[in-house]
GROMACS .gro file of C-alpha atoms in nm:
model
  295
    1MET     CA    1  14.406  13.014   7.595
    2LYS     CA    2  14.310  13.181   7.925
    3THR     CA    3  14.514  13.101   8.233
    4PHE     CA    4  14.353  12.936   8.533
    5GLU     CA    5  14.520  13.105   8.828
    6GLY     CA    6  14.431  13.334   9.117
    7SER     CA    7  14.117  13.337   9.328
    8MET     CA    8  13.867  13.103   9.164
    9THR     CA    9  13.516  13.037   9.297
   10ALA     CA   10  13.334  12.703   9.297
   11LEU     CA   11  12.992  12.858   9.247
   12ALA     CA   12  12.694  12.753   9.457
   13THR     CA   13  12.366  12.705   9.269
   14PRO     CA   14  12.040  12.880   9.368
   15PHE     CA   15  11.704  12.708   9.337
   16ARG     CA   16  11.354  12.854   9.349
   17ASP     CA   17  11.046  12.632   9.376
   18GLY     CA   18  11.263  12.335   9.288
   19ALA     CA   19  11.408  12.486   8.968
   20PHE     CA   20  11.737  12.652   8.880
   21ASP     CA   21  11.711  13.021   8.971
   22GLU     CA   22  11.884  13.190   8.678
   23GLN     CA   23  11.830  13.546   8.802
   24ALA     CA   24  11.996  13.478   9.138
   25TYR     CA   25  12.281  13.293   8.964
   26ARG     CA   26  12.352  13.595   8.744
   27ALA     CA   27  12.361  13.814   9.055
   28LEU     CA   28  12.616  13.577   9.214
   29VAL     CA   29  12.834  13.591   8.902
   30ARG     CA   30  12.830  13.972   8.911
   31TYR     CA   31  12.913  13.971   9.282
   32GLN     CA   32  13.210  13.746   9.215
   33ILE     CA   33  13.351  13.954   8.932
   34GLU     CA   34  13.305  14.277   9.128
   35GLY     CA   35  13.486  14.109   9.419
   36GLY     CA   36  13.796  14.024   9.220
   37THR     CA   37  13.737  13.657   9.141
   38SER     CA   38  13.954  13.556   8.845
   39VAL     CA   39  13.784  13.234   8.732
   40LEU     CA   40  13.427  13.103   8.777
   41ILE     CA   41  13.375  12.730   8.833
   42PRO     CA   42  13.008  12.637   8.787
   43MET     CA   43  12.887  12.283   8.842
   44GLY     CA   44  13.141  12.148   9.085
   45THR     CA   45  13.069  11.991   9.425
   46THR     CA   46  12.956  12.324   9.570
   47GLY     CA   47  12.712  12.366   9.282
   48GLU     CA   48  12.516  12.051   9.374
   49SER     CA   49  12.584  11.925   9.023
   50VAL     CA   50  12.512  11.563   9.116
   51THR     CA   51  12.147  11.647   9.186
   52MET     CA   52  12.100  11.846   8.865
   53THR     CA   53  12.002  11.718   8.523
   54ALA     CA   54  12.238  11.737   8.226
   55ASP     CA   55  12.028  12.016   8.077
   56GLU     CA   56  12.031  12.213   8.404
   57ARG     CA   57  12.407  12.179   8.435
   58ALA     CA   58  12.463  12.298   8.079
   59ARG     CA   59  12.229  12.592   8.134
   60ALA     CA   60  12.412  12.695   8.453
   61VAL     CA   61  12.747  12.696   8.273
   62LYS     CA   62  12.593  12.889   7.984
   63VAL     CA   63  12.452  13.152   8.220
   64ALA     CA   64  12.794  13.197   8.382
   65VAL     CA   65  12.951  13.242   8.038
   66GLU     CA   66  12.684  13.491   7.931
   67GLU     CA   67  12.695  13.695   8.250
   68SER     CA   68  13.074  13.707   8.271
   69LYS     CA   69  13.087  13.859   7.921
   70GLY     CA   70  13.448  13.747   7.877
   71ARG     CA   71  13.568  13.944   8.180
   72VAL     CA   72  13.686  13.628   8.357
   73ALA     CA   73  13.739  13.268   8.253
   74VAL     CA   74  13.464  13.009   8.308
   75VAL     CA   75  13.551  12.645   8.373
   76GLY     CA   76  13.244  12.420   8.373
   77GLY     CA   77  13.229  12.102   8.577
   78GLY     CA   78  13.212  11.795   8.355
   79GLY     CA   79  13.307  11.510   8.585
   80SER     CA   80  13.129  11.180   8.633
   81ASN     CA   81  13.208  10.833   8.763
   82SER     CA   82  13.127  10.711   8.411
   83THR     CA   83  13.393  10.797   8.155
   84ALA     CA   84  13.140  10.794   7.871
   85GLU     CA   85  12.913  11.030   8.062
   86ALA     CA   86  13.204  11.261   8.143
   87ILE     CA   87  13.291  11.278   7.772
   88ASP     CA   88  12.932  11.378   7.696
   89ASN     CA   89  12.931  11.630   7.982
   90VAL     CA   90  13.243  11.796   7.845
   91LYS     CA   91  13.078  11.818   7.502
   92ARG     CA   92  12.796  12.014   7.662
   93VAL     CA   93  13.041  12.236   7.850
   94ARG     CA   94  13.227  12.316   7.526
   95GLU     CA   95  12.902  12.407   7.354
   96THR     CA   96  12.835  12.677   7.616
   97GLY     CA   97  13.150  12.865   7.518
   98ALA     CA   98  13.329  12.789   7.847
   99ASP     CA   99  13.708  12.816   7.859
  100GLY     CA  100  13.772  12.473   8.009
  101THR     CA  101  13.633  12.193   8.223
  102LEU     CA  102  13.683  12.064   8.577
  103ILE     CA  103  13.701  11.684   8.592
  104VAL     CA  104  13.677  11.518   8.932
  105THR     CA  105  13.825  11.172   8.976
  106PRO     CA  106  13.554  10.906   8.933
  107TYR     CA  107  13.366  10.856   9.258
  108TYR     CA  108  13.220  10.536   9.404
  109ASN     CA  109  13.383  10.297   9.149
  110LYS     CA  110  13.726  10.342   9.319
  111PRO     CA  111  13.941  10.295   9.006
  112SER     CA  112  14.309  10.209   9.025
  113GLN     CA  113  14.576  10.467   8.948
  114ALA     CA  114  14.602  10.318   8.598
  115GLY     CA  115  14.226  10.352   8.561
  116LEU     CA  116  14.246  10.720   8.656
  117VAL     CA  117  14.502  10.782   8.384
  118GLU     CA  118  14.288  10.608   8.124
  119HIS     CA  119  13.981  10.804   8.237
  120PHE     CA  120  14.154  11.136   8.175
  121ARG     CA  121  14.319  11.009   7.858
  122ALA     CA  122  13.983  10.911   7.711
  123ILE     CA  123  13.833  11.253   7.790
  124ALA     CA  124  14.134  11.435   7.646
  125ARG     CA  125  14.125  11.227   7.326
  126ALA     CA  126  13.754  11.297   7.283
  127HIS     CA  127  13.810  11.672   7.326
  128PRO     CA  128  14.153  11.759   7.186
  129GLY     CA  129  14.280  12.103   7.275
  130PHE     CA  130  14.014  12.171   7.539
  131PRO     CA  131  14.171  12.257   7.876
  132ILE     CA  132  14.105  12.022   8.168
  133ILE     CA  133  14.157  12.090   8.538
  134ALA     CA  134  14.186  11.756   8.717
  135TYR     CA  135  14.022  11.750   9.060
  136ASN     CA  136  14.149  11.530   9.341
  137VAL     CA  137  13.919  11.519   9.646
  138PRO     CA  138  13.949  11.174   9.807
  139GLY     CA  139  13.727  11.271  10.099
  140ARG     CA  140  13.437  11.291   9.852
  141THR     CA  141  13.529  11.031   9.591
  142GLY     CA  142  13.694  10.748   9.783
  143VAL     CA  143  13.998  10.749   9.552
  144ASP     CA  144  14.321  10.947   9.585
  145MET     CA  145  14.511  11.050   9.271
  146LEU     CA  146  14.876  11.013   9.369
  147PRO     CA  147  15.160  11.243   9.257
  148GLU     CA  148  15.300  10.970   9.030
  149THR     CA  149  14.965  10.963   8.851
  150VAL     CA  150  14.957  11.341   8.817
  151GLN     CA  151  15.301  11.310   8.659
  152ARG     CA  152  15.160  11.069   8.401
  153LEU     CA  153  14.884  11.320   8.323
  154CYS     CA  154  15.156  11.563   8.216
  155ASP     CA  155  15.170  11.360   7.893
  156LEU     CA  156  14.819  11.487   7.813
  157PRO     CA  157  14.846  11.849   7.693
  158GLU     CA  158  14.477  11.904   7.767
  159VAL     CA  159  14.533  11.854   8.141
  160VAL     CA  160  14.668  12.195   8.236
  161ALA     CA  161  14.608  12.208   8.613
  162ILE     CA  162  14.513  12.010   8.919
  163LYS     CA  163  14.282  12.111   9.201
  164GLU     CA  164  14.440  11.935   9.498
  165ALA     CA  165  14.191  11.917   9.784
  166THR     CA  166  14.360  11.687  10.033
  167GLY     CA  167  14.488  11.978  10.244
  168ASN     CA  168  14.823  11.795  10.248
  169LEU     CA  169  15.101  12.047  10.183
  170PHE     CA  170  15.361  11.777  10.129
  171ARG     CA  171  15.137  11.652   9.847
  172ALA     CA  172  15.169  11.990   9.676
  173LEU     CA  173  15.548  11.974   9.705
  174GLU     CA  174  15.553  11.619   9.566
  175ILE     CA  175  15.352  11.722   9.261
  176LEU     CA  176  15.578  12.022   9.210
  177GLU     CA  177  15.881  11.795   9.240
  178LYS     CA  178  15.749  11.555   8.976
  179CYS     CA  179  15.578  11.800   8.738
  180GLY     CA  180  15.761  12.129   8.784
  181GLU     CA  181  15.584  12.419   8.615
  182ARG     CA  182  15.412  12.189   8.365
  183MET     CA  183  15.106  12.143   8.589
  184THR     CA  184  14.937  12.445   8.748
  185LEU     CA  185  14.878  12.370   9.116
  186LEU     CA  186  14.549  12.494   9.260
  187SER     CA  187  14.442  12.455   9.620
  188GLY     CA  188  14.105  12.296   9.687
  189ASP     CA  189  14.127  12.369  10.059
  190ASP     CA  190  14.033  12.714  10.192
  191PHE     CA  191  14.211  12.653  10.523
  192THR     CA  192  14.560  12.630  10.367
  193VAL     CA  193  14.564  12.881  10.081
  194LEU     CA  194  14.870  13.076  10.200
  195PRO     CA  195  15.095  12.776  10.274
  196PHE     CA  196  14.977  12.602   9.956
  197ILE     CA  197  15.084  12.901   9.748
  198ALA     CA  198  15.414  12.906   9.936
  199CYS     CA  199  15.455  12.543   9.822
  200GLY     CA  200  15.419  12.639   9.456
  201GLY     CA  201  15.044  12.685   9.415
  202LYS     CA  202  14.908  12.943   9.172
  203GLY     CA  203  14.570  12.996   9.337
  204VAL     CA  204  14.263  12.836   9.492
  205ILE     CA  205  13.927  12.702   9.383
  206SER     CA  206  13.736  12.824   9.684
  207VAL     CA  207  13.405  12.770   9.858
  208SER     CA  208  13.441  13.062  10.098
  209SER     CA  209  13.489  13.310   9.812
  210ASN     CA  210  13.121  13.264   9.730
  211VAL     CA  211  13.046  13.485  10.030
  212ALA     CA  212  13.376  13.676  10.066
  213PRO     CA  213  13.524  13.711   9.717
  214ARG     CA  214  13.722  14.027   9.790
  215MET     CA  215  13.889  13.882  10.098
  216MET     CA  216  13.990  13.566   9.913
  217ALA     CA  217  14.113  13.762   9.610
  218ASP     CA  218  14.324  13.980   9.839
  219LEU     CA  219  14.462  13.676  10.023
  220VAL     CA  220  14.569  13.510   9.699
  221ALA     CA  221  14.715  13.830   9.557
  222GLU     CA  222  14.919  13.905   9.869
  223ALA     CA  223  15.042  13.547   9.896
  224ARG     CA  224  15.148  13.534   9.531
  225ALA     CA  225  15.324  13.870   9.567
  226GLY     CA  226  15.524  13.736   9.861
  227ASN     CA  227  15.361  13.968  10.113
  228ILE     CA  228  15.346  13.695  10.374
  229ALA     CA  229  15.249  13.904  10.674
  230LYS     CA  230  14.952  14.063  10.493
  231ALA     CA  231  14.843  13.729  10.349
  232ARG     CA  232  14.871  13.563  10.689
  233ASP     CA  233  14.655  13.830  10.850
  234ILE     CA  234  14.379  13.766  10.594
  235GLN     CA  235  14.413  13.385  10.623
  236VAL     CA  236  14.378  13.405  11.001
  237ARG     CA  237  14.088  13.651  10.978
  238MET     CA  238  13.902  13.408  10.752
  239ASN     CA  239  13.965  13.099  10.966
  240SER     CA  240  13.640  13.118  11.159
  241LEU     CA  241  13.441  13.169  10.837
  242HIS     CA  242  13.606  12.862  10.682
  243ARG     CA  243  13.526  12.649  10.986
  244LEU     CA  244  13.162  12.752  10.984
  245LEU     CA  245  13.124  12.699  10.608
  246PHE     CA  246  13.240  12.339  10.653
  247VAL     CA  247  13.078  12.260  10.988
  248GLU     CA  248  12.810  12.075  10.790
  249SER     CA  249  12.835  11.916  10.446
  250ASN     CA  250  12.924  12.161  10.170
  251PRO     CA  251  12.726  12.340  10.025
  252ILE     CA  252  12.470  12.351  10.309
  253PRO     CA  253  12.641  12.633  10.505
  254VAL     CA  254  12.755  12.841  10.208
  255LYS     CA  255  12.406  12.840  10.057
  256TRP     CA  256  12.257  12.947  10.389
  257ALA     CA  257  12.515  13.228  10.410
  258LEU     CA  258  12.428  13.348  10.060
  259HIS     CA  259  12.062  13.338  10.160
  260VAL     CA  260  12.104  13.560  10.468
  261MET     CA  261  12.321  13.793  10.259
  262GLY     CA  262  12.023  13.841  10.026
  263LEU     CA  263  12.173  13.674   9.719
  264PHE     CA  264  11.990  13.340   9.723
  265GLY     CA  265  11.675  13.169   9.830
  266PRO     CA  266  11.725  12.903  10.100
  267GLU     CA  267  11.654  12.594   9.888
  268LEU     CA  268  11.867  12.281   9.872
  269ARG     CA  269  11.797  11.954   9.697
  270LEU     CA  270  11.761  11.631   9.887
  271PRO     CA  271  11.944  11.451  10.034
  272LEU     CA  272  12.084  11.783  10.164
  273VAL     CA  273  11.873  11.953  10.431
  274PRO     CA  274  11.888  12.303  10.585
  275MET     CA  275  12.160  12.401  10.828
  276SER     CA  276  12.093  12.336  11.196
  277GLU     CA  277  11.986  12.643  11.392
  278PRO     CA  278  12.286  12.653  11.633
  279ASN     CA  279  12.534  12.646  11.345
  280ALA     CA  280  12.325  12.889  11.140
  281SER     CA  281  12.327  13.139  11.426
  282LYS     CA  282  12.705  13.117  11.461
  283LEU     CA  283  12.751  13.164  11.087
  284ARG     CA  284  12.522  13.467  11.083
  285ASP     CA  285  12.727  13.622  11.366
  286GLU     CA  286  13.051  13.562  11.176
  287LEU     CA  287  12.915  13.715  10.857
  288ARG     CA  288  12.813  14.020  11.057
  289HIS     CA  289  13.157  14.033  11.220
  290LEU     CA  290  13.324  14.036  10.877
  291GLY     CA  291  13.093  14.309  10.750
  292LEU     CA  292  12.922  14.080  10.497
  293LEU     CA  293  12.565  14.147  10.612
  294LYS     CA  294  12.378  14.460  10.519
  295SER     CA  295  12.215  14.476  10.860
   0.00000   0.00000   0.00000
């Protein structure tokens, strides 16, 4: 079983004339691997998975698997607010040859903590032995998976890690306190990668690494090696980029950045709309400042 640690990228998804742009997606995968990304995460929030069909999502994961050629792990998003649909999604992810699946807590329904446990238990039972990264992002889903609930997930061997995206460092310490080394802690917040790793995290599932994979890989490597001063310098250098990539709803800014970098077309799917011109101008300037634009 491959390990899910290090600098991991929640891949954005390119579209051309309304359809999934496979060629551009392959180029993004190559850019990530060349930049030191350790794990690819297609079909998460950043990938606009909720606006894609089941067939499109499966194809995107398959392309990531094919293009990575076993060089890095691929963890395909399989989450849904319907447990039955999530089970079917994970079946499709497994069929692509992916190494695991990312399962977000059910959104909109607002299940109880007991309901969250049963959701993950049902998925694990349907797919024994297939690694699951649980994903807690209450700002998107309307439900917060508490540390006590994460502790209960330790009883499910399929749940190997948690992407914790609250940005709350005490939350990371609480999970570590309750789960020890049993549950791999992954940051879901680009702004706090260094302190999260200092609190026991093993890496990050990042948005910003779409555009700056080498910087994020270096940040994670230095932080995990205990080179705090070097890691801090990179974290601070990336602060402005993080702010601009989240100044509007993700993935609007990151897709625009990839477009001006020449990797993507500019398309989004409704209800997302293009980035406002003032923010787009600031983001372009920051990309140029970081040396991420060719001209």
